[in-house]
PDB file of C-alpha atoms in Angstrom:
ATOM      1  CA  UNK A1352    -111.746 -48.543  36.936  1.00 45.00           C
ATOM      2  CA  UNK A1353    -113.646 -51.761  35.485  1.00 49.00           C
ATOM      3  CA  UNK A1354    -116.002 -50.702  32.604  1.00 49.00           C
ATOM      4  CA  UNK A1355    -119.582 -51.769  33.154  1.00 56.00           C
ATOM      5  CA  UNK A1356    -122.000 -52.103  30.620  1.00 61.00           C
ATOM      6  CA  UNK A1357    -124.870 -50.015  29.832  1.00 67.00           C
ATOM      7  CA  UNK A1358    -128.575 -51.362  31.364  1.00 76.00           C
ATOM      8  CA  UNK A1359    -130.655 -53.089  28.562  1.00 82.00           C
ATOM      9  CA  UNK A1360    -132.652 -50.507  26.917  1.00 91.00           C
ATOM     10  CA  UNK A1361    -136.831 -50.523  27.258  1.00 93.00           C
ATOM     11  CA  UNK A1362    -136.877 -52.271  23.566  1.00 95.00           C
ATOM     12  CA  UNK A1363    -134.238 -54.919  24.246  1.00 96.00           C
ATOM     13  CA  UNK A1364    -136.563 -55.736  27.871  1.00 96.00           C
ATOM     14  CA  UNK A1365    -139.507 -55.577  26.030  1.00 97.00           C
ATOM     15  CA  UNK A1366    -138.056 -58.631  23.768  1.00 97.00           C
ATOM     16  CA  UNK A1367    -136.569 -60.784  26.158  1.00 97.00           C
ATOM     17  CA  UNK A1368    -139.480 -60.712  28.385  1.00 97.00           C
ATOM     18  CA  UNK A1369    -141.287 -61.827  25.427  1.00 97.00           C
ATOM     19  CA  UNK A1370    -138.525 -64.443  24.474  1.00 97.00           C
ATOM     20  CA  UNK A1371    -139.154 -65.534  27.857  1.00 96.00           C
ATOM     21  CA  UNK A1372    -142.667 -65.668  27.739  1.00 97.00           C
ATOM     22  CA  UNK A1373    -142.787 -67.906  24.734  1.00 96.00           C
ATOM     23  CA  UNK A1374    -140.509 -70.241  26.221  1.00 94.00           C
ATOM     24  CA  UNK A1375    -142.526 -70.840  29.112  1.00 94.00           C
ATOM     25  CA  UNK A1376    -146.041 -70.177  27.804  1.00 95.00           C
ATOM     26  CA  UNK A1377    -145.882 -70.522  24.340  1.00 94.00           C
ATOM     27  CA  UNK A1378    -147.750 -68.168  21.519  1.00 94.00           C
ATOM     28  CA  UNK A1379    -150.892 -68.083  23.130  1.00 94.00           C
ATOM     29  CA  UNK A1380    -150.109 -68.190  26.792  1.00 95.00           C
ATOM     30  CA  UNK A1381    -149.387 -64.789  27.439  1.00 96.00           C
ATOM     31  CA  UNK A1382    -150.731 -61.530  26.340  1.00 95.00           C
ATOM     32  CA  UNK A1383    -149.261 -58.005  26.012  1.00 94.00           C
ATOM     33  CA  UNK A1384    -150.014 -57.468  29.975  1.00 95.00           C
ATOM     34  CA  UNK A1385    -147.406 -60.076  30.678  1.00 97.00           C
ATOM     35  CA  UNK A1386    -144.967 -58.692  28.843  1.00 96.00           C
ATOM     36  CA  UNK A1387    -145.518 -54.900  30.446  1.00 96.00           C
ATOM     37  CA  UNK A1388    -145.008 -56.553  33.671  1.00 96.00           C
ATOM     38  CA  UNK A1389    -141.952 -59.048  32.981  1.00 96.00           C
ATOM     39  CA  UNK A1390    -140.381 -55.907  31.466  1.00 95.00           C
ATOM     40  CA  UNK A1391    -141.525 -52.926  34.129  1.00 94.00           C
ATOM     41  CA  UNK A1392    -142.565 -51.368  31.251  1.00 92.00           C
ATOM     42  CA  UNK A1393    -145.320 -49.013  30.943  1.00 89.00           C
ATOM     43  CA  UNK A1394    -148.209 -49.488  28.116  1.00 83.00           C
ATOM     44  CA  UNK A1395    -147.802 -46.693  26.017  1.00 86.00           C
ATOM     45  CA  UNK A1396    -143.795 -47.416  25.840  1.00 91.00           C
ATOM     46  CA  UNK A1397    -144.507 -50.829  24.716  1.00 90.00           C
ATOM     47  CA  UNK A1398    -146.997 -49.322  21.761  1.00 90.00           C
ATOM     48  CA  UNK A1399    -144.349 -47.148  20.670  1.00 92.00           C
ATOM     49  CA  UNK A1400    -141.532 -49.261  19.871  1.00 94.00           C
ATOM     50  CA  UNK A1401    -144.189 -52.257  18.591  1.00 95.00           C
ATOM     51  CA  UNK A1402    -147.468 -50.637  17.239  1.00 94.00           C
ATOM     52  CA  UNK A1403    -148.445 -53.628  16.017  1.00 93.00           C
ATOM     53  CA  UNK A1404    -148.282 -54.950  19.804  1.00 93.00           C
ATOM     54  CA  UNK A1405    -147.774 -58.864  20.232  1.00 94.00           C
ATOM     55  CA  UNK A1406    -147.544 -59.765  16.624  1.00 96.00           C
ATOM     56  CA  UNK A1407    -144.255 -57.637  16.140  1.00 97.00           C
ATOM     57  CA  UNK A1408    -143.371 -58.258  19.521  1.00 96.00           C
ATOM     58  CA  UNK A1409    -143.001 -61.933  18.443  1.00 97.00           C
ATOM     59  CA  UNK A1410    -141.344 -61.188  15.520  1.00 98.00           C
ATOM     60  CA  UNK A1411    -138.525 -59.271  17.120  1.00 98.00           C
ATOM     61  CA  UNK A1412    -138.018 -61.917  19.916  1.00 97.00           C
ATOM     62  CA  UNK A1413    -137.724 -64.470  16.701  1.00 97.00           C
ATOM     63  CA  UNK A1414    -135.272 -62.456  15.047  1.00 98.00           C
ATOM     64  CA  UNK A1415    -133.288 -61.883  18.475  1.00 97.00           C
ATOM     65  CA  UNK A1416    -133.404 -65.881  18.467  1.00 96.00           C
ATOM     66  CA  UNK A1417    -131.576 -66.335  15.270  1.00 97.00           C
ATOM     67  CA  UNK A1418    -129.348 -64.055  15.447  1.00 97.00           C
ATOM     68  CA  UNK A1419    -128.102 -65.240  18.821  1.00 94.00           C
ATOM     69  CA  UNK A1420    -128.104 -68.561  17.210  1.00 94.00           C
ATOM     70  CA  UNK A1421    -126.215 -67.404  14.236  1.00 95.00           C
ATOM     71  CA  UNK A1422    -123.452 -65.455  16.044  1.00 95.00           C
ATOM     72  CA  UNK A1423    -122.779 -69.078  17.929  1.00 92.00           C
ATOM     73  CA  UNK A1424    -122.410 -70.601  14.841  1.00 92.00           C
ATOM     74  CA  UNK A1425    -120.102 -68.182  13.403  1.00 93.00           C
ATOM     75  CA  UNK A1426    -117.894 -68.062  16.238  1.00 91.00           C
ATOM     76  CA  UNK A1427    -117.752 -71.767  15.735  1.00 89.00           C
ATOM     77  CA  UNK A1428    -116.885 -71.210  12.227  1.00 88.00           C
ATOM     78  CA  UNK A1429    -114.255 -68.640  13.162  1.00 90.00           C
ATOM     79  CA  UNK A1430    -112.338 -70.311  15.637  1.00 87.00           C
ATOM     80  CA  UNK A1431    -110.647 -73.252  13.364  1.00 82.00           C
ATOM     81  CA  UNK A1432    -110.657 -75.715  15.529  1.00 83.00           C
ATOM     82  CA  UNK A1433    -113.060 -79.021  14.985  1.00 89.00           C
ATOM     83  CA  UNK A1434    -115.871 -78.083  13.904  1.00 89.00           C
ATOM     84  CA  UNK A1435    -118.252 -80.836  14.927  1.00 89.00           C
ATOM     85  CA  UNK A1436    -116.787 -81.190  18.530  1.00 89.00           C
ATOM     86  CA  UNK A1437    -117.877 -77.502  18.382  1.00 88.00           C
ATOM     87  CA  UNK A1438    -121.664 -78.056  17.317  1.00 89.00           C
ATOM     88  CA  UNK A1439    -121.667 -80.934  20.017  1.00 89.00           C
ATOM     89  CA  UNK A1440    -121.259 -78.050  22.624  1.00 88.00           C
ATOM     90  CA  UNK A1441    -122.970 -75.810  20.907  1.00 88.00           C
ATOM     91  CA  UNK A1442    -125.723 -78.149  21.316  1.00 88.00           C
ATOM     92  CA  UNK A1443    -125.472 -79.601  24.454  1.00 88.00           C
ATOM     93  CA  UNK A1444    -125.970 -75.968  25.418  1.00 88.00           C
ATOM     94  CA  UNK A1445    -129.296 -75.856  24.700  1.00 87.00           C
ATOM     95  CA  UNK A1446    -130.731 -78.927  26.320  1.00 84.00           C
ATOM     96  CA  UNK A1447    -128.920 -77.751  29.471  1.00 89.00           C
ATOM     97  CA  UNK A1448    -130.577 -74.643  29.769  1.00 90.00           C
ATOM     98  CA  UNK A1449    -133.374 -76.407  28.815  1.00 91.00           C
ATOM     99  CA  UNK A1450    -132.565 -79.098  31.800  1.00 92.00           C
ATOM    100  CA  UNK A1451    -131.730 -75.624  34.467  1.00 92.00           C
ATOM    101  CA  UNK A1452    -135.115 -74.218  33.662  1.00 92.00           C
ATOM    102  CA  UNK A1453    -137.028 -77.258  34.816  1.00 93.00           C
ATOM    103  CA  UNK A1454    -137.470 -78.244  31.882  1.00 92.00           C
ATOM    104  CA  UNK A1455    -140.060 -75.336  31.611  1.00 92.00           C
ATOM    105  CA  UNK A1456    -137.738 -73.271  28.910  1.00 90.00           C
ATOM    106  CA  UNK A1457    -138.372 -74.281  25.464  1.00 89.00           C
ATOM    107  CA  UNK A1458    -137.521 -73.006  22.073  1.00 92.00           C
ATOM    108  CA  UNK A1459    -139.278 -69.698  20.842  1.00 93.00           C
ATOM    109  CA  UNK A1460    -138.792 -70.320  17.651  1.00 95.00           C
ATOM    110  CA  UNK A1461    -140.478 -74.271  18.360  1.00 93.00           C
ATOM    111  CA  UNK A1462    -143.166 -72.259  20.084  1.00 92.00           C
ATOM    112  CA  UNK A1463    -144.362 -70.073  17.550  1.00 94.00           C
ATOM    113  CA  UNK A1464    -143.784 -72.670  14.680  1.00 94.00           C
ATOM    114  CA  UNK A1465    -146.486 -74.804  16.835  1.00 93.00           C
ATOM    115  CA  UNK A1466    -148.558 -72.506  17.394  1.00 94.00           C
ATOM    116  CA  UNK A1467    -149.607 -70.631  14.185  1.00 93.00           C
ATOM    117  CA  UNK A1468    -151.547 -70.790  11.805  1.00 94.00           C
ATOM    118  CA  UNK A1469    -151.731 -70.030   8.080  1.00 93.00           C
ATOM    119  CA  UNK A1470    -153.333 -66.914   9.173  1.00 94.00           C
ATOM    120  CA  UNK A1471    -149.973 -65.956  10.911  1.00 95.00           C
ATOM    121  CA  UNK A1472    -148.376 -65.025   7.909  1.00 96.00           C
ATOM    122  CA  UNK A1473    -145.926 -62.463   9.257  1.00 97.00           C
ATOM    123  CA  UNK A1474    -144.442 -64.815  12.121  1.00 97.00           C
ATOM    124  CA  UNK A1475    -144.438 -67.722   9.452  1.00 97.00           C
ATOM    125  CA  UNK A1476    -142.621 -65.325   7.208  1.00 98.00           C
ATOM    126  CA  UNK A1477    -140.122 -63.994  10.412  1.00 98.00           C
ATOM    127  CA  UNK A1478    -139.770 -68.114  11.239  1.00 97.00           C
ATOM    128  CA  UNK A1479    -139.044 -69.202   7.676  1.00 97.00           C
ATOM    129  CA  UNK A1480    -136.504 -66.925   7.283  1.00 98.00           C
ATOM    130  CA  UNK A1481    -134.910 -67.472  10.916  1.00 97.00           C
ATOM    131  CA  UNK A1482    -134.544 -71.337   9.874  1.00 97.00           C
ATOM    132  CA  UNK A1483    -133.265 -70.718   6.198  1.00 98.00           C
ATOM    133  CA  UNK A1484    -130.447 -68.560   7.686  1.00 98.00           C
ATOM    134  CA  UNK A1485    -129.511 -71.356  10.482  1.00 96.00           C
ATOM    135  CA  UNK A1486    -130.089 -74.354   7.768  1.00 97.00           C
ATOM    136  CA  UNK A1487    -127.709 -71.669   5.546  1.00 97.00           C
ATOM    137  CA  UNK A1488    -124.773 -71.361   8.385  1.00 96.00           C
ATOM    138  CA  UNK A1489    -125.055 -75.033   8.984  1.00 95.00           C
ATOM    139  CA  UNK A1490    -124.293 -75.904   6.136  1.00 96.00           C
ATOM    140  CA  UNK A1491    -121.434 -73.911   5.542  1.00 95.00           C
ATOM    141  CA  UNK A1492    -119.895 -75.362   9.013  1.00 94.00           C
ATOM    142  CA  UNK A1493    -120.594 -78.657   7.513  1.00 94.00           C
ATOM    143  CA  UNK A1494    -118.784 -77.986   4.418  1.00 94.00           C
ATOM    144  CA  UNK A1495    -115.898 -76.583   6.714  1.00 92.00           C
ATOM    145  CA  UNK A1496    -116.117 -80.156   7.942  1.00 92.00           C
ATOM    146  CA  UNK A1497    -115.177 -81.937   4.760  1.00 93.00           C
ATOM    147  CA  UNK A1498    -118.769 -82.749   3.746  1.00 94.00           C
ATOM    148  CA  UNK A1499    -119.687 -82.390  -0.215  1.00 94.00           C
ATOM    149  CA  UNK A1500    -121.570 -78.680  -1.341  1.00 95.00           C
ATOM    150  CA  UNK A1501    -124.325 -81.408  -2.383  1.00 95.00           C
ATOM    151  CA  UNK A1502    -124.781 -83.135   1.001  1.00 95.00           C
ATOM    152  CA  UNK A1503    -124.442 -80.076   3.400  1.00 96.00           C
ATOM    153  CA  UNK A1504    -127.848 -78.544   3.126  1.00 97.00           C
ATOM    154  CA  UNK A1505    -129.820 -81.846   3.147  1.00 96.00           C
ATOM    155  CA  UNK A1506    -127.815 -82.541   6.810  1.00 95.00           C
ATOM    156  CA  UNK A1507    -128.336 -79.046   8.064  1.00 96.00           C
ATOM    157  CA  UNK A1508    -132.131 -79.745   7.730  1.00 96.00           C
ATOM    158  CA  UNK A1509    -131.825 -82.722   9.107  1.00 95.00           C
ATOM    159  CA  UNK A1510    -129.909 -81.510  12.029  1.00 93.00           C
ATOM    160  CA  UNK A1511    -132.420 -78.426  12.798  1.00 94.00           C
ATOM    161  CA  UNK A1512    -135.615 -81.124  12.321  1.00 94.00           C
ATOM    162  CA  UNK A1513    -134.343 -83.626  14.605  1.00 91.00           C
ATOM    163  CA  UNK A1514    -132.959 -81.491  17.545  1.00 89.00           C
ATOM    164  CA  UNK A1515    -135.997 -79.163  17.412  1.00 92.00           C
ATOM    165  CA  UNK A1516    -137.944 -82.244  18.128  1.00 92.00           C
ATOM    166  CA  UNK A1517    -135.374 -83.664  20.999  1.00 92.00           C
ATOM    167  CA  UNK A1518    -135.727 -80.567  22.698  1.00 92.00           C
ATOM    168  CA  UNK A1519    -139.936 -80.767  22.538  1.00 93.00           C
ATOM    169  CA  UNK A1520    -139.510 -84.815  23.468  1.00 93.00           C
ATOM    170  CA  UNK A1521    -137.045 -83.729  26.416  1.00 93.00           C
ATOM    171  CA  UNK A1522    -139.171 -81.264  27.706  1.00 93.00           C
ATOM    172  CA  UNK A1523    -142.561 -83.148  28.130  1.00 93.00           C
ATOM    173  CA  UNK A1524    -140.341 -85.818  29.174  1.00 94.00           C
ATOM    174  CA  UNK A1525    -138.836 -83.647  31.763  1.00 95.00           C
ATOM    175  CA  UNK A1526    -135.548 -85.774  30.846  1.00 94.00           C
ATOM    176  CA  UNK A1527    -132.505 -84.195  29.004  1.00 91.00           C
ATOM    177  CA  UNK A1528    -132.397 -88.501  27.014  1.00 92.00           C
ATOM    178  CA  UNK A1529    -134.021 -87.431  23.990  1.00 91.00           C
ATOM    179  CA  UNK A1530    -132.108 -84.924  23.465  1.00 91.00           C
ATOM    180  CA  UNK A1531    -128.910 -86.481  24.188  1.00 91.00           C
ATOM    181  CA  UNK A1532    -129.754 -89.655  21.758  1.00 93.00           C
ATOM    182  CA  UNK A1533    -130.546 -87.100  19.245  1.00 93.00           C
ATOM    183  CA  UNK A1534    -126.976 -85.641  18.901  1.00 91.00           C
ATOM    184  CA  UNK A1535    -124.944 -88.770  19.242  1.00 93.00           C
ATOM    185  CA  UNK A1536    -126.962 -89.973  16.543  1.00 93.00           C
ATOM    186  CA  UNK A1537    -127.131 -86.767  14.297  1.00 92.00           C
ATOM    187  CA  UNK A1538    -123.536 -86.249  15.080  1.00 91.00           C
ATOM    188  CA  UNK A1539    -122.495 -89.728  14.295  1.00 93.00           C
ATOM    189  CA  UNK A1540    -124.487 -89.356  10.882  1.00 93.00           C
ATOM    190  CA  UNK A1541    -122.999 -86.093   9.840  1.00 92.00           C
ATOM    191  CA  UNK A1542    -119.350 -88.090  10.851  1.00 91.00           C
ATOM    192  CA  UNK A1543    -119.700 -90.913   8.538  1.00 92.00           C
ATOM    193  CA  UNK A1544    -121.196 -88.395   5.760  1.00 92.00           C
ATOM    194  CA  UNK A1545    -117.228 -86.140   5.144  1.00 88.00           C
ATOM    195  CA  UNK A1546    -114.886 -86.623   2.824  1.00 70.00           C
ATOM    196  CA  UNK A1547    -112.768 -87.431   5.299  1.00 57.00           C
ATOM    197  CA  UNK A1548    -112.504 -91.823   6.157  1.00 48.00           C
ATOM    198  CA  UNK A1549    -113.984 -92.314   9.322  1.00 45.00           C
ATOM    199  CA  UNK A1550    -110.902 -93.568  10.711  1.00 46.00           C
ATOM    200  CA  UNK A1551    -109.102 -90.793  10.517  1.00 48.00           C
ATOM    201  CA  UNK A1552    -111.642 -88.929  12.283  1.00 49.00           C
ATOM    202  CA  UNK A1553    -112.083 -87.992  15.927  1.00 51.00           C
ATOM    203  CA  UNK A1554    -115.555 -89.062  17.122  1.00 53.00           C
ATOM    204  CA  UNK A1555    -117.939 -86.185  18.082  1.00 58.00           C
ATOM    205  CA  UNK A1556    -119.504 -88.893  20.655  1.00 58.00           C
ATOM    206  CA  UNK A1557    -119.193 -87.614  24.859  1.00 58.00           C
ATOM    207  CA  UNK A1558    -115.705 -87.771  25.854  1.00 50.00           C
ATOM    208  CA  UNK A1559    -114.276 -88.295  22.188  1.00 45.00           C
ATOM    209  CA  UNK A1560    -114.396 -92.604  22.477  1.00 38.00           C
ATOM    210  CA  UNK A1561    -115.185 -94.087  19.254  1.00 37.00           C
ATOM    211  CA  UNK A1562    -117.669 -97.486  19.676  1.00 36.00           C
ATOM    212  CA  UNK A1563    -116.538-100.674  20.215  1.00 33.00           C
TER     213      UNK A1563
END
């Protein structure tokens, strides 16, 4: 008998709905209603696993983020194989499901960076430490690479800048260019940056081709 597996608890509903929410709506486009009725969840269950309501809401869908983010990048780093043919489709990803929503799907993490303020200590706290981990892995994978311990961090940065802003450009644009442009370019950057000569290097490019 196939095994099935086991309905998503209350909690985990409760923070996808909001995941959801701030993709589409952003910080301040939804309030704790919403996310009772995206989840079929009644009020007082919502209060008990977040008493501090959408705050810590937020905070847990930030924290689901990263780690879903984080357990892409270390099955990248586990597999062996190249590592930035890997981030290409680990990238490409996300501006398709960006591209399947309608472009209506953004970044949570994009959302809630936008939309705080330096009153919003805790989700500036949960964000800063959701991008040092990711800016952290990245730079390991890079290193994996062939790029130099000094370089790595300095390109992980510059990869998580850039493509967060692709992804905002693509979705006002309600085009998937920006985003495309973005990681041929960031790609092609981190290429040129390894140890290894760029000759004896596949190019992370669509289809592999190196430029004429």
């Amino acid at each position: 008998m196939a095994s099935t597996s086991a309905p998503p608890s209350t909690r985990q509903r409760l923070i996808s709905s909001t995941s959801d929410l701030l993709r589409r709506k952003g910080l301040h486009g939804f309030g704790v209603s919403d996310v009772l009725a995206a989840a079929e969840a009644p009020k007082g269950v919502l209060y008990h696993h977040f008493p501090g309501g959408k705050v810590e809401l937020a905070i847990a869908a930030i924290e689901a983020a990263v780690s879903q983010i984080l357990r892409s990048l270390e099955a990248i780093e586990a597999s062996g194989g190249d590592v930035l043919l890997a981030l290409r489709a680990w990238l490409d990803q996300a501006h398709h499901r960006l591209a399947k929503s309608g472009y209506e799907m953004g970044c949570p993490l994009a959302a809630v960076a936008l939309e705080s303020t330096a009153e919003d200590r805790e989700l500036r706290a949960a964000l800063n430490t959701g991008f040092d981990a990711i800016r952290a892995h990245l730079a390991r994978l890079l290193v994996q690479a062939g790029m130099s311990r000094a370089k790595a961090p300095r390109f992980a940065a510059l990869v998580v800048s850039a493509y967060e802003g692709a992804l905002l450009q693509a979705r006002i644009a309600g085009d998937a260019k920006p985003a495309d442009e973005t990681v041929d370019l960031l790609l092609e950057m981190v290429r040129i940056n390894l140890a290894q000569p760029r000759a004896n290097r596949p190019s992370p490019r669509r289809g592999g081709a190196e430029e004429g």
